[in-house]
Amino acid sequence: MTLTQQLKERADATAAKKSAEDLDILNNSVRLVDDAGIVNNALKVGENAPDFALTDATGNTVRLTELLDAGPVVIAFYRGAWCPYCNLELKALQEMLPEFRAAGATLIAISPQTPDESLSTEEKHNLQFPVLSDSELTAINGFGLLHPVDDATKEYYEKSGYDLVKSNGSTGWQLPLPATYVIAPDRSISYAFVNADYKLRAEPADVLAIVQGL
């Protein structure tokens, strides 16, 4: 089953058990992000990726330009371990990690979670690629992906037990749009998948095809 199919299956299951009011809140959150034009302002193919230095789950500093010395880099921006769609994406990327490595690419994932939360994510899914903490929103802002969580969605998340202040630290109720980028060794962006709908993600096989074509 492809990641796209898994995501749809999850979305359908969620829709079947949520109240109409909750579904309206979630659907409206997507519309608000779309209307804000954040997708249009995010970095696009042909532009240069900003350099960044972030901490991995074990406290080591990872710098983009140093990774690029070894070849292209695939970056998956995700919302956090509390997001089931993010978890499906991370699992799918892990399954294709050998193919990405064989193509000469380095795979990393970035979220606004604190290092402790990132470590929990890495261990939970037995991820063999770096999970980086961007709790200061350096890379997320640099790629133009940051958006505030609207009040109704915040209340829904709190009711559901999602404490973004705890998981993200001082940045609190702000999230990145889920996005996938392929960065060429010269820092140019070769592929960009950014969508206002958090339930949609890049298909790993499509990302791999871009890497293999570099």
Tab-separated table of C-alpha atoms in Angstrom:
chain	number	residue	atom	x	y	z
A	1	MET	CA	0.000	0.000	0.000
A	2	THR	CA	1.373	3.410	-0.942
A	3	LEU	CA	1.724	6.206	1.586
A	4	THR	CA	-1.041	8.101	-0.212
A	5	GLN	CA	-3.378	5.146	0.236
A	6	GLN	CA	-2.450	4.797	3.908
A	7	LEU	CA	-3.099	8.489	4.515
A	8	LYS	CA	-6.504	8.331	2.845
A	9	GLU	CA	-7.412	5.250	4.863
A	10	ARG	CA	-6.473	7.081	8.056
A	11	ALA	CA	-8.389	10.214	7.039
A	12	ASP	CA	-11.497	8.185	6.205
A	13	ALA	CA	-11.323	6.378	9.547
A	14	THR	CA	-10.964	9.668	11.403
A	15	ALA	CA	-13.874	11.231	9.538
A	16	ALA	CA	-16.073	8.249	10.375
A	17	LYS	CA	-15.619	8.605	14.129
A	18	LYS	CA	-15.422	12.379	14.607
A	19	SER	CA	-18.418	14.594	15.275
A	20	ALA	CA	-19.605	16.984	12.585
A	21	GLU	CA	-18.436	19.880	14.762
A	22	ASP	CA	-14.926	18.488	15.118
A	23	LEU	CA	-14.689	17.780	11.396
A	24	ASP	CA	-15.744	21.352	10.644
A	25	ILE	CA	-12.966	22.630	12.905
A	26	LEU	CA	-10.334	20.461	11.235
A	27	ASN	CA	-11.506	21.240	7.712
A	28	ASN	CA	-11.667	24.945	8.486
A	29	SER	CA	-8.102	24.853	9.798
A	30	VAL	CA	-6.982	23.687	6.354
A	31	ARG	CA	-8.996	26.438	4.658
A	32	LEU	CA	-7.485	29.101	6.914
A	33	VAL	CA	-3.955	27.981	6.079
A	34	ASP	CA	-4.821	27.860	2.388
A	35	ASP	CA	-6.394	31.325	2.463
A	36	ALA	CA	-3.328	32.733	4.223
A	37	GLY	CA	-1.238	31.961	1.134
A	38	ILE	CA	1.504	30.209	3.067
A	39	VAL	CA	1.953	27.563	0.372
A	40	ASN	CA	2.609	30.272	-2.213
A	41	ASN	CA	5.215	31.897	0.019
A	42	ALA	CA	7.107	28.682	0.780
A	43	LEU	CA	10.394	28.033	-1.012
A	44	LYS	CA	10.019	26.534	-4.469
A	45	VAL	CA	11.971	24.522	-7.021
A	46	GLY	CA	14.885	26.536	-8.373
A	47	GLU	CA	15.354	28.624	-5.245
A	48	ASN	CA	18.228	28.077	-2.842
A	49	ALA	CA	17.703	26.405	0.506
A	50	PRO	CA	18.905	28.391	3.517
A	51	ASP	CA	21.650	26.805	5.554
A	52	PHE	CA	20.738	25.736	9.068
A	53	ALA	CA	22.286	23.972	12.043
A	54	LEU	CA	19.865	21.975	14.198
A	55	THR	CA	20.177	19.516	17.055
A	56	ASP	CA	19.431	15.850	16.509
A	57	ALA	CA	17.738	13.556	19.014
A	58	THR	CA	21.024	12.810	20.801
A	59	GLY	CA	22.217	16.414	21.052
A	60	ASN	CA	24.549	16.514	18.062
A	61	THR	CA	24.510	19.515	15.729
A	62	VAL	CA	23.605	18.776	12.117
A	63	ARG	CA	24.327	21.434	9.467
A	64	LEU	CA	22.715	21.323	6.035
A	65	THR	CA	25.781	22.459	4.080
A	66	GLU	CA	27.892	19.740	5.672
A	67	LEU	CA	25.341	17.096	4.697
A	68	LEU	CA	25.333	18.449	1.140
A	69	ASP	CA	29.072	17.797	0.888
A	70	ALA	CA	28.140	14.104	0.663
A	71	GLY	CA	25.330	14.501	-1.891
A	72	PRO	CA	21.680	15.563	-2.126
A	73	VAL	CA	19.569	15.898	1.006
A	74	VAL	CA	15.909	14.967	1.407
A	75	ILE	CA	14.154	17.020	4.088
A	76	ALA	CA	10.791	15.995	5.527
A	77	PHE	CA	9.200	18.729	7.628
A	78	TYR	CA	6.560	17.250	9.921
A	79	ARG	CA	4.265	18.591	12.637
A	80	GLY	CA	5.126	16.265	15.506
A	81	ALA	CA	4.851	12.781	16.943
A	82	TRP	CA	1.277	13.519	18.039
A	83	CYS	CA	0.184	13.711	14.372
A	84	PRO	CA	-0.861	10.290	12.998
A	85	TYR	CA	-0.284	11.395	9.403
A	86	CYS	CA	3.277	12.403	10.288
A	87	ASN	CA	3.866	9.008	11.861
A	88	LEU	CA	2.712	7.247	8.699
A	89	GLU	CA	5.036	9.430	6.647
A	90	LEU	CA	8.060	8.790	8.858
A	91	LYS	CA	7.433	5.057	8.750
A	92	ALA	CA	7.157	5.108	4.945
A	93	LEU	CA	10.398	7.073	4.646
A	94	GLN	CA	12.174	4.633	6.943
A	95	GLU	CA	11.052	1.746	4.744
A	96	MET	CA	12.657	3.417	1.715
A	97	LEU	CA	15.795	4.573	3.508
A	98	PRO	CA	18.023	1.920	1.862
A	99	GLU	CA	16.935	3.150	-1.580
A	100	PHE	CA	17.628	6.778	-0.680
A	101	ARG	CA	21.072	5.858	0.610
A	102	ALA	CA	21.808	3.770	-2.477
A	103	ALA	CA	20.993	6.845	-4.570
A	104	GLY	CA	23.534	8.848	-2.573
A	105	ALA	CA	21.040	10.943	-0.613
A	106	THR	CA	20.870	11.831	3.059
A	107	LEU	CA	17.396	11.796	4.609
A	108	ILE	CA	16.488	14.019	7.562
A	109	ALA	CA	13.224	14.929	9.287
A	110	ILE	CA	12.548	18.261	10.994
A	111	SER	CA	9.829	19.300	13.434
A	112	PRO	CA	9.385	22.050	16.043
A	113	GLN	CA	9.533	19.442	18.799
A	114	THR	CA	12.135	19.708	21.553
A	115	PRO	CA	15.129	17.319	21.389
A	116	ASP	CA	13.558	15.077	24.037
A	117	GLU	CA	10.377	14.772	21.997
A	118	SER	CA	12.418	14.115	18.851
A	119	LEU	CA	14.274	11.328	20.643
A	120	SER	CA	10.950	9.747	21.600
A	121	THR	CA	9.844	9.910	17.962
A	122	GLU	CA	13.080	8.328	16.738
A	123	GLU	CA	12.891	5.503	19.257
A	124	LYS	CA	9.165	4.896	18.787
A	125	HIS	CA	9.539	4.292	15.064
A	126	ASN	CA	13.082	2.871	15.155
A	127	LEU	CA	14.148	5.538	12.688
A	128	GLN	CA	17.626	5.167	11.239
A	129	PHE	CA	17.849	8.718	9.905
A	130	PRO	CA	18.313	11.983	11.856
A	131	VAL	CA	15.248	13.544	13.454
A	132	LEU	CA	16.103	17.190	14.060
A	133	SER	CA	14.649	19.626	16.556
A	134	ASP	CA	13.781	23.081	15.214
A	135	SER	CA	12.255	24.425	18.403
A	136	GLU	CA	13.492	27.928	17.509
A	137	LEU	CA	11.810	27.600	14.085
A	138	THR	CA	14.999	28.509	12.209
A	139	ALA	CA	14.625	26.133	9.269
A	140	ILE	CA	10.831	26.134	9.351
A	141	ASN	CA	10.787	29.917	8.982
A	142	GLY	CA	13.643	29.822	6.498
A	143	PHE	CA	11.617	27.619	4.163
A	144	GLY	CA	8.485	29.749	4.691
A	145	LEU	CA	6.424	26.962	6.252
A	146	LEU	CA	5.330	28.397	9.606
A	147	HIS	CA	1.683	29.067	10.400
A	148	PRO	CA	-0.205	29.816	13.628
A	149	VAL	CA	-2.787	27.379	14.975
A	150	ASP	CA	-6.202	29.046	14.977
A	151	ASP	CA	-8.136	29.277	18.242
A	152	ALA	CA	-10.766	26.656	17.399
A	153	THR	CA	-8.130	24.122	16.353
A	154	LYS	CA	-6.100	24.906	19.467
A	155	GLU	CA	-9.123	24.109	21.637
A	156	TYR	CA	-9.699	20.892	19.683
A	157	TYR	CA	-6.063	19.826	20.108
A	158	GLU	CA	-6.142	20.591	23.828
A	159	LYS	CA	-9.340	18.582	24.183
A	160	SER	CA	-7.643	15.722	22.327
A	161	GLY	CA	-4.623	15.813	24.640
A	162	TYR	CA	-2.189	17.417	22.190
A	163	ASP	CA	-0.080	19.842	24.243
A	164	LEU	CA	2.032	21.700	21.714
A	165	VAL	CA	3.584	23.910	24.382
A	166	LYS	CA	4.953	20.796	26.074
A	167	SER	CA	6.171	19.164	22.860
A	168	ASN	CA	7.470	22.299	21.135
A	169	GLY	CA	8.636	24.439	24.031
A	170	SER	CA	8.414	28.212	23.853
A	171	THR	CA	7.236	28.296	20.228
A	172	GLY	CA	3.927	26.871	21.396
A	173	TRP	CA	0.957	27.037	19.085
A	174	GLN	CA	2.715	27.357	15.760
A	175	LEU	CA	3.304	24.565	13.282
A	176	PRO	CA	5.064	23.964	9.982
A	177	LEU	CA	3.161	22.963	6.914
A	178	PRO	CA	4.147	19.349	6.247
A	179	ALA	CA	6.602	19.563	3.370
A	180	THR	CA	9.219	17.526	1.548
A	181	TYR	CA	12.223	19.016	-0.223
A	182	VAL	CA	15.079	17.575	-2.245
A	183	ILE	CA	18.141	19.797	-1.989
A	184	ALA	CA	20.907	19.404	-4.580
A	185	PRO	CA	24.566	19.670	-3.475
A	186	ASP	CA	24.696	23.309	-4.691
A	187	ARG	CA	21.785	24.091	-2.284
A	188	SER	CA	19.276	24.525	-5.114
A	189	ILE	CA	15.844	23.009	-4.534
A	190	SER	CA	15.173	20.178	-6.995
A	191	TYR	CA	11.797	19.109	-5.581
A	192	ALA	CA	9.234	20.716	-3.308
A	193	PHE	CA	5.989	19.264	-1.969
A	194	VAL	CA	4.037	21.715	0.186
A	195	ASN	CA	0.302	21.478	0.804
A	196	ALA	CA	-2.101	23.316	3.096
A	197	ASP	CA	-3.829	20.011	3.849
A	198	TYR	CA	-1.880	18.266	6.615
A	199	LYS	CA	-3.378	14.918	5.532
A	200	LEU	CA	-1.458	14.960	2.233
A	201	ARG	CA	2.238	14.105	1.911
A	202	ALA	CA	4.787	13.468	-0.812
A	203	GLU	CA	4.924	9.893	-2.028
A	204	PRO	CA	8.396	8.536	-1.112
A	205	ALA	CA	8.753	6.764	-4.463
A	206	ASP	CA	8.242	10.091	-6.266
A	207	VAL	CA	10.873	11.738	-4.082
A	208	LEU	CA	13.293	8.877	-4.725
A	209	ALA	CA	12.826	9.276	-8.478
A	210	ILE	CA	13.898	12.919	-8.216
A	211	VAL	CA	16.994	11.971	-6.225
A	212	GLN	CA	17.928	9.269	-8.707
A	213	GLY	CA	17.677	11.810	-11.528
A	214	LEU	CA	20.185	14.227	-10.013
